Structures are given as C-alpha cells and as structure tokens.
Amino acid sequence: MNKLYISLLISAGIILIITILVYIVLPQMNYTVPRLFILLPALSLSMMSSLAILTKQYVKKDKPMEVGEILGVRMLFLLPFVGLLIAGILMNRNNIALFVILFVIYYLVFAVIETRTLIKLTKK
C-alpha cells in the first residue's frame, strides 16, 4: 500500500478516536453533545475519501500537481466545512463555543493531512 494511503487511513482513525472521546468525555463534564456534531466526523471522513480518490488519480497519471490545481482542490474542500460551521453556529446558539472548538479540532486534523498529501503529490 502506498504511503499516502496509509497516511489517510491513520488520519481517519484519528478522527474516529476523537469522535469516540467526545461522546465519552463531554457527558462526564456535564456538557451535551452539540447539534450537528455527527456531521463533523462524517464530513471529515467523506473529505478524506475524496482526497484518497484524488490521490489515486494523480498517482495513476504519474504527473505532479500544479499550484493552480492545489488551490482549486483546497477551495473545494474548504467550502463544505465553512457551510457546516455556519449551520452549526446557527443550530447551537446556546453552546457555540463548544461546537466551534470541536470544528477547529476536526478541521485541523483534516487540513494537516490534506496539506501533507497535496505536497507529496507535487513532488513526483
């Protein structure tokens, strides 16, 4: 298996571990799980699978990605996250800070893996 795919699988595992921890830790700290929370890991995992498909296509082509393609891909991956952030803020008016903190955690995990994967695709 390619190192890029292993990296994507590890990051998917990290997202699942974070999700399990949120469902265990938040109730113990007397917090309720925010509305639309389940969409955070679902969106992150679906974006990881989209990134895996994109990686597979570029590995097959054996052609490096150009800067314009990287920027386009980053914008396409950013738009659903921004939409989910806005919807989550509107749905969780009583507990906005918790949802935003969880959103930032999930997005940082995704952004780091996305950046590492796209950089590796440019160095072929």
PDB file of C-alpha atoms in Angstrom:
ATOM      1  CA  MET A   1       0.000   0.000   0.000  1.00  0.00           C
ATOM      2  CA  ASN A   2       1.235   3.480  -0.824  1.00  0.00           C
ATOM      3  CA  LYS A   3       2.450   5.768   1.984  1.00  0.00           C
ATOM      4  CA  LEU A   4      -0.185   8.354   1.053  1.00  0.00           C
ATOM      5  CA  TYR A   5      -2.989   5.858   1.553  1.00  0.00           C
ATOM      6  CA  ILE A   6      -1.555   4.751   4.887  1.00  0.00           C
ATOM      7  CA  SER A   7      -1.409   8.384   5.984  1.00  0.00           C
ATOM      8  CA  LEU A   8      -5.061   8.853   5.028  1.00  0.00           C
ATOM      9  CA  LEU A   9      -6.077   5.693   6.911  1.00  0.00           C
ATOM     10  CA  ILE A  10      -4.212   6.839  10.016  1.00  0.00           C
ATOM     11  CA  SER A  11      -5.923  10.225   9.894  1.00  0.00           C
ATOM     12  CA  ALA A  12      -9.318   8.538   9.508  1.00  0.00           C
ATOM     13  CA  GLY A  13      -8.505   6.519  12.618  1.00  0.00           C
ATOM     14  CA  ILE A  14      -7.577   9.716  14.471  1.00  0.00           C
ATOM     15  CA  ILE A  15     -10.931  11.250  13.528  1.00  0.00           C
ATOM     16  CA  LEU A  16     -12.768   8.167  14.798  1.00  0.00           C
ATOM     17  CA  ILE A  17     -10.819   8.234  18.080  1.00  0.00           C
ATOM     18  CA  ILE A  18     -11.611  11.932  18.574  1.00  0.00           C
ATOM     19  CA  THR A  19     -15.301  11.217  17.937  1.00  0.00           C
ATOM     20  CA  ILE A  20     -15.392   8.406  20.480  1.00  0.00           C
ATOM     21  CA  LEU A  21     -13.596  10.583  23.035  1.00  0.00           C
ATOM     22  CA  VAL A  22     -16.080  13.413  22.513  1.00  0.00           C
ATOM     23  CA  TYR A  23     -19.012  11.099  23.172  1.00  0.00           C
ATOM     24  CA  ILE A  24     -17.312   9.768  26.327  1.00  0.00           C
ATOM     25  CA  VAL A  25     -15.776  12.942  27.777  1.00  0.00           C
ATOM     26  CA  LEU A  26     -18.446  15.585  27.145  1.00  0.00           C
ATOM     27  CA  PRO A  27     -21.216  13.894  29.179  1.00  0.00           C
ATOM     28  CA  GLN A  28     -18.776  13.374  32.054  1.00  0.00           C
ATOM     29  CA  MET A  29     -18.012  17.107  32.042  1.00  0.00           C
ATOM     30  CA  ASN A  30     -21.761  17.913  32.146  1.00  0.00           C
ATOM     31  CA  TYR A  31     -21.849  19.142  28.542  1.00  0.00           C
ATOM     32  CA  THR A  32     -24.307  17.999  25.944  1.00  0.00           C
ATOM     33  CA  VAL A  33     -23.077  16.950  22.538  1.00  0.00           C
ATOM     34  CA  PRO A  34     -23.818  19.833  20.141  1.00  0.00           C
ATOM     35  CA  ARG A  35     -26.416  19.537  17.407  1.00  0.00           C
ATOM     36  CA  LEU A  36     -24.997  18.578  14.024  1.00  0.00           C
ATOM     37  CA  PHE A  37     -21.893  17.232  15.765  1.00  0.00           C
ATOM     38  CA  ILE A  38     -22.094  13.900  13.977  1.00  0.00           C
ATOM     39  CA  LEU A  39     -21.746  15.781  10.693  1.00  0.00           C
ATOM     40  CA  LEU A  40     -18.220  16.901  11.680  1.00  0.00           C
ATOM     41  CA  PRO A  41     -16.655  13.426  11.620  1.00  0.00           C
ATOM     42  CA  ALA A  42     -18.892  12.369   8.734  1.00  0.00           C
ATOM     43  CA  LEU A  43     -17.787  15.343   6.630  1.00  0.00           C
ATOM     44  CA  SER A  44     -14.154  14.877   7.602  1.00  0.00           C
ATOM     45  CA  LEU A  45     -14.217  11.205   6.660  1.00  0.00           C
ATOM     46  CA  SER A  46     -16.007  11.863   3.377  1.00  0.00           C
ATOM     47  CA  MET A  47     -13.446  14.544   2.513  1.00  0.00           C
ATOM     48  CA  MET A  48     -10.675  12.051   3.353  1.00  0.00           C
ATOM     49  CA  SER A  49     -12.187   9.556   0.949  1.00  0.00           C
ATOM     50  CA  SER A  50     -12.439  12.256  -1.729  1.00  0.00           C
ATOM     51  CA  LEU A  51      -8.793  13.082  -1.121  1.00  0.00           C
ATOM     52  CA  ALA A  52      -7.918   9.382  -1.448  1.00  0.00           C
ATOM     53  CA  ILE A  53      -9.726   9.215  -4.801  1.00  0.00           C
ATOM     54  CA  LEU A  54      -7.906  12.341  -5.979  1.00  0.00           C
ATOM     55  CA  THR A  55      -4.595  10.889  -4.817  1.00  0.00           C
ATOM     56  CA  LYS A  56      -5.257   7.661  -6.682  1.00  0.00           C
ATOM     57  CA  GLN A  57      -5.952   9.564  -9.906  1.00  0.00           C
ATOM     58  CA  TYR A  58      -2.767  11.612  -9.673  1.00  0.00           C
ATOM     59  CA  VAL A  59      -0.633   8.607  -8.744  1.00  0.00           C
ATOM     60  CA  LYS A  60      -2.011   6.814 -11.835  1.00  0.00           C
ATOM     61  CA  LYS A  61      -1.202   9.792 -14.067  1.00  0.00           C
ATOM     62  CA  ASP A  62       2.327   9.927 -12.671  1.00  0.00           C
ATOM     63  CA  LYS A  63       2.174  13.682 -13.192  1.00  0.00           C
ATOM     64  CA  PRO A  64       2.791  16.222 -10.399  1.00  0.00           C
ATOM     65  CA  MET A  65       0.031  18.605  -9.345  1.00  0.00           C
ATOM     66  CA  GLU A  66       0.390  22.225 -10.288  1.00  0.00           C
ATOM     67  CA  VAL A  67      -0.131  25.146  -7.923  1.00  0.00           C
ATOM     68  CA  GLY A  68      -3.445  26.143  -9.508  1.00  0.00           C
ATOM     69  CA  GLU A  69      -4.792  22.620  -9.105  1.00  0.00           C
ATOM     70  CA  ILE A  70      -3.759  22.555  -5.444  1.00  0.00           C
ATOM     71  CA  LEU A  71      -5.502  25.861  -4.764  1.00  0.00           C
ATOM     72  CA  GLY A  72      -8.641  24.667  -6.547  1.00  0.00           C
ATOM     73  CA  VAL A  73      -8.724  21.437  -4.576  1.00  0.00           C
ATOM     74  CA  ARG A  74      -8.187  23.286  -1.283  1.00  0.00           C
ATOM     75  CA  MET A  75     -11.079  25.645  -2.059  1.00  0.00           C
ATOM     76  CA  LEU A  76     -13.379  22.750  -2.989  1.00  0.00           C
ATOM     77  CA  PHE A  77     -12.552  21.027   0.291  1.00  0.00           C
ATOM     78  CA  LEU A  78     -12.973  24.237   2.289  1.00  0.00           C
ATOM     79  CA  LEU A  79     -16.480  25.140   1.101  1.00  0.00           C
ATOM     80  CA  PRO A  80     -18.371  22.246   2.775  1.00  0.00           C
ATOM     81  CA  PHE A  81     -16.536  22.882   6.039  1.00  0.00           C
ATOM     82  CA  VAL A  82     -17.484  26.563   6.018  1.00  0.00           C
ATOM     83  CA  GLY A  83     -21.106  25.640   5.295  1.00  0.00           C
ATOM     84  CA  LEU A  84     -21.126  23.188   8.190  1.00  0.00           C
ATOM     85  CA  LEU A  85     -19.562  25.765  10.508  1.00  0.00           C
ATOM     86  CA  ILE A  86     -22.240  28.320   9.694  1.00  0.00           C
ATOM     87  CA  ALA A  87     -25.041  25.754  10.076  1.00  0.00           C
ATOM     88  CA  GLY A  88     -23.559  24.516  13.348  1.00  0.00           C
ATOM     89  CA  ILE A  89     -23.312  28.017  14.757  1.00  0.00           C
ATOM     90  CA  LEU A  90     -26.929  28.717  13.828  1.00  0.00           C
ATOM     91  CA  MET A  91     -28.143  25.422  15.341  1.00  0.00           C
ATOM     92  CA  ASN A  92     -26.113  25.713  18.577  1.00  0.00           C
ATOM     93  CA  ARG A  93     -26.803  29.230  19.735  1.00  0.00           C
ATOM     94  CA  ASN A  94     -26.622  28.254  23.413  1.00  0.00           C
ATOM     95  CA  ASN A  95     -23.319  26.440  23.121  1.00  0.00           C
ATOM     96  CA  ILE A  96     -21.487  27.993  20.180  1.00  0.00           C
ATOM     97  CA  ALA A  97     -18.020  27.829  21.733  1.00  0.00           C
ATOM     98  CA  LEU A  98     -18.082  24.047  22.169  1.00  0.00           C
ATOM     99  CA  PHE A  99     -19.167  23.460  18.579  1.00  0.00           C
ATOM    100  CA  VAL A 100     -16.530  25.856  17.223  1.00  0.00           C
ATOM    101  CA  ILE A 101     -13.784  24.218  19.304  1.00  0.00           C
ATOM    102  CA  LEU A 102     -14.781  20.779  18.040  1.00  0.00           C
ATOM    103  CA  PHE A 103     -14.973  22.123  14.500  1.00  0.00           C
ATOM    104  CA  VAL A 104     -11.456  23.567  14.745  1.00  0.00           C
ATOM    105  CA  ILE A 105     -10.087  20.254  16.048  1.00  0.00           C
ATOM    106  CA  TYR A 106     -11.610  18.262  13.201  1.00  0.00           C
ATOM    107  CA  TYR A 107     -10.640  20.808  10.573  1.00  0.00           C
ATOM    108  CA  LEU A 108      -7.038  20.992  11.814  1.00  0.00           C
ATOM    109  CA  VAL A 109      -6.678  17.213  11.575  1.00  0.00           C
ATOM    110  CA  PHE A 110      -8.096  17.277   8.063  1.00  0.00           C
ATOM    111  CA  ALA A 111      -6.084  20.328   6.954  1.00  0.00           C
ATOM    112  CA  VAL A 112      -2.761  18.888   8.117  1.00  0.00           C
ATOM    113  CA  ILE A 113      -3.339  15.605   6.300  1.00  0.00           C
ATOM    114  CA  GLU A 114      -4.672  17.370   3.217  1.00  0.00           C
ATOM    115  CA  THR A 115      -1.644  19.660   3.041  1.00  0.00           C
ATOM    116  CA  ARG A 116       0.826  16.810   3.525  1.00  0.00           C
ATOM    117  CA  THR A 117      -0.899  14.720   0.850  1.00  0.00           C
ATOM    118  CA  LEU A 118      -1.079  17.521  -1.703  1.00  0.00           C
ATOM    119  CA  ILE A 119       2.558  18.469  -1.120  1.00  0.00           C
ATOM    120  CA  LYS A 120       3.599  14.862  -1.690  1.00  0.00           C
ATOM    121  CA  LEU A 121       1.621  14.841  -4.942  1.00  0.00           C
ATOM    122  CA  THR A 122       3.587  17.841  -6.219  1.00  0.00           C
ATOM    123  CA  LYS A 123       6.974  16.216  -5.647  1.00  0.00           C
ATOM    124  CA  LYS A 124       6.578  13.278  -8.015  1.00  0.00           C
TER     125      LYS A 124
END
